[in-house]
Amino acid sequence: ALALGLAPCDLYPRWAEAITSPIPTRSVPEGPVQEMVQTGDSVNLETIPVPIWTPGQDTHPYISSAGVITKDPDSGVQNMGVYRAQVQDRGHLGLFFGSKKQHGALHLAKYRRRGNPMPVALVIGGPPAVNFAAAAKTTYGVDELGTAGGLAGAPIPVVPGVTVDLQVPACAEY
């Protein structure tokens, strides 16, 4: 409630309203998330402060609280969920959806059947409403950025991804 600027008694009604009446995103031309862009050989995921969660057992660090954005190739509706992403080296992540029923996994299956790579964006350091909506369990076909707008009480500003055809929160850190 504090992160959303609400009294605790107003949190549940706001969630209910956000789910039943999402507020669509608002496209903006630029945002802080695009202040520093690295592509190609300049990418170095190892510079992002990501912990090893289980020392002595995890072979690599895991980004475990990012909002992972994917898109249904049929409907074009984006999904945002929280999935583990293993930093494998300076330019590669391994993404774990958890089960074949997760919405991101359903998207991946569609892209694989078509023989196409799936566009993916990770949101790190987004506004609280974005982080909360990413962790919400919603029905398939819901764009959680709209749910985030409902939680925030205003549209979430988004910009086009630089290297993928996805809309990403303009005010995220990464």
mmCIF file of C-alpha atoms in Angstrom, residues 76-164:
data_model
loop_
_atom_site.group_PDB
_atom_site.id
_atom_site.type_symbol
_atom_site.label_atom_id
_atom_site.label_comp_id
_atom_site.label_asym_id
_atom_site.label_seq_id
_atom_site.Cartn_x
_atom_site.Cartn_y
_atom_site.Cartn_z
ATOM 1 C CA GLY A 76 0.003 -9.250 -30.316
ATOM 2 C CA VAL A 77 -0.947 -8.959 -26.632
ATOM 3 C CA GLN A 78 2.050 -8.641 -24.343
ATOM 4 C CA ASN A 79 2.483 -10.626 -21.146
ATOM 5 C CA MET A 80 4.629 -9.729 -18.187
ATOM 6 C CA GLY A 81 5.525 -12.314 -15.577
ATOM 7 C CA VAL A 82 8.243 -12.906 -13.035
ATOM 8 C CA TYR A 83 10.550 -15.715 -14.138
ATOM 9 C CA ARG A 84 14.111 -16.625 -13.215
ATOM 10 C CA ALA A 85 16.814 -15.538 -15.649
ATOM 11 C CA GLN A 86 20.306 -16.972 -15.236
ATOM 12 C CA VAL A 87 23.182 -14.727 -16.286
ATOM 13 C CA GLN A 88 25.236 -17.281 -18.228
ATOM 14 C CA ASP A 89 27.895 -14.919 -19.530
ATOM 15 C CA ARG A 90 28.288 -11.309 -20.611
ATOM 16 C CA GLY A 91 25.831 -11.663 -23.497
ATOM 17 C CA HIS A 92 23.477 -14.525 -22.627
ATOM 18 C CA LEU A 93 20.654 -15.247 -20.206
ATOM 19 C CA GLY A 94 18.906 -18.549 -19.634
ATOM 20 C CA LEU A 95 15.191 -17.991 -18.998
ATOM 21 C CA PHE A 96 13.155 -20.450 -16.912
ATOM 22 C CA PHE A 97 9.364 -20.180 -17.155
ATOM 23 C CA GLY A 98 8.699 -22.823 -14.505
ATOM 24 C CA SER A 99 6.044 -24.764 -16.398
ATOM 25 C CA LYS A 100 4.593 -25.140 -19.868
ATOM 26 C CA LYS A 101 1.413 -23.460 -18.611
ATOM 27 C CA GLN A 102 3.093 -20.135 -17.824
ATOM 28 C CA HIS A 103 2.064 -17.474 -20.314
ATOM 29 C CA GLY A 104 5.638 -16.776 -21.413
ATOM 30 C CA ALA A 105 6.123 -20.505 -22.058
ATOM 31 C CA LEU A 106 2.923 -20.594 -24.137
ATOM 32 C CA HIS A 107 4.289 -17.714 -26.224
ATOM 33 C CA LEU A 108 7.628 -19.483 -26.648
ATOM 34 C CA ALA A 109 5.888 -22.632 -27.897
ATOM 35 C CA LYS A 110 4.085 -20.586 -30.565
ATOM 36 C CA TYR A 111 7.320 -18.956 -31.742
ATOM 37 C CA ARG A 112 9.107 -22.321 -31.832
ATOM 38 C CA ARG A 113 6.329 -23.893 -33.931
ATOM 39 C CA ARG A 114 6.849 -21.064 -36.424
ATOM 40 C CA GLY A 115 10.623 -21.401 -36.311
ATOM 41 C CA ASN A 116 11.015 -17.805 -35.144
ATOM 42 C CA PRO A 117 12.970 -16.351 -32.217
ATOM 43 C CA MET A 118 10.798 -14.885 -29.445
ATOM 44 C CA PRO A 119 11.269 -11.247 -28.499
ATOM 45 C CA VAL A 120 11.875 -10.866 -24.763
ATOM 46 C CA ALA A 121 12.510 -7.847 -22.555
ATOM 47 C CA LEU A 122 13.367 -7.833 -18.862
ATOM 48 C CA VAL A 123 12.204 -4.924 -16.715
ATOM 49 C CA ILE A 124 14.447 -4.233 -13.742
ATOM 50 C CA GLY A 125 13.820 -1.311 -11.411
ATOM 51 C CA GLY A 126 10.418 -0.441 -12.775
ATOM 52 C CA PRO A 127 7.757 1.523 -10.921
ATOM 53 C CA PRO A 128 6.228 -0.412 -7.988
ATOM 54 C CA ALA A 129 2.920 -0.927 -9.816
ATOM 55 C CA VAL A 130 4.803 -2.603 -12.703
ATOM 56 C CA ASN A 131 6.628 -4.930 -10.337
ATOM 57 C CA PHE A 132 3.401 -5.869 -8.541
ATOM 58 C CA ALA A 133 1.492 -6.483 -11.782
ATOM 59 C CA ALA A 134 4.309 -8.665 -13.139
ATOM 60 C CA ALA A 135 3.923 -10.972 -10.141
ATOM 61 C CA ALA A 136 0.119 -11.142 -10.398
ATOM 62 C CA LYS A 137 -1.582 -14.304 -11.606
ATOM 63 C CA THR A 138 -3.864 -13.258 -14.434
ATOM 64 C CA THR A 139 -5.765 -15.031 -17.165
ATOM 65 C CA TYR A 140 -4.087 -15.639 -20.508
ATOM 66 C CA GLY A 141 -4.328 -12.647 -22.821
ATOM 67 C CA VAL A 142 -4.143 -9.960 -20.121
ATOM 68 C CA ASP A 143 -1.496 -7.275 -20.636
ATOM 69 C CA GLU A 144 -0.130 -6.796 -17.121
ATOM 70 C CA LEU A 145 1.130 -3.323 -18.006
ATOM 71 C CA GLY A 146 -2.552 -2.334 -18.176
ATOM 72 C CA THR A 147 -3.054 -3.905 -14.764
ATOM 73 C CA ALA A 148 -0.071 -1.855 -13.568
ATOM 74 C CA GLY A 149 -1.788 1.255 -14.884
ATOM 75 C CA GLY A 150 -4.882 0.308 -12.920
ATOM 76 C CA LEU A 151 -2.782 -0.088 -9.780
ATOM 77 C CA ALA A 152 -1.024 3.229 -10.369
ATOM 78 C CA GLY A 153 -4.274 4.982 -11.239
ATOM 79 C CA ALA A 154 -2.749 6.289 -14.475
ATOM 80 C CA PRO A 155 -1.348 4.881 -17.723
ATOM 81 C CA ILE A 156 2.166 3.447 -17.510
ATOM 82 C CA PRO A 157 4.405 5.349 -19.967
ATOM 83 C CA VAL A 158 6.060 2.947 -22.412
ATOM 84 C CA VAL A 159 8.684 3.207 -25.138
ATOM 85 C CA PRO A 160 9.491 0.811 -27.959
ATOM 86 C CA GLY A 161 12.210 -1.707 -27.169
ATOM 87 C CA VAL A 162 15.448 -0.807 -28.930
ATOM 88 C CA THR A 163 16.252 -4.319 -30.169
ATOM 89 C CA VAL A 164 12.890 -6.110 -29.857
#
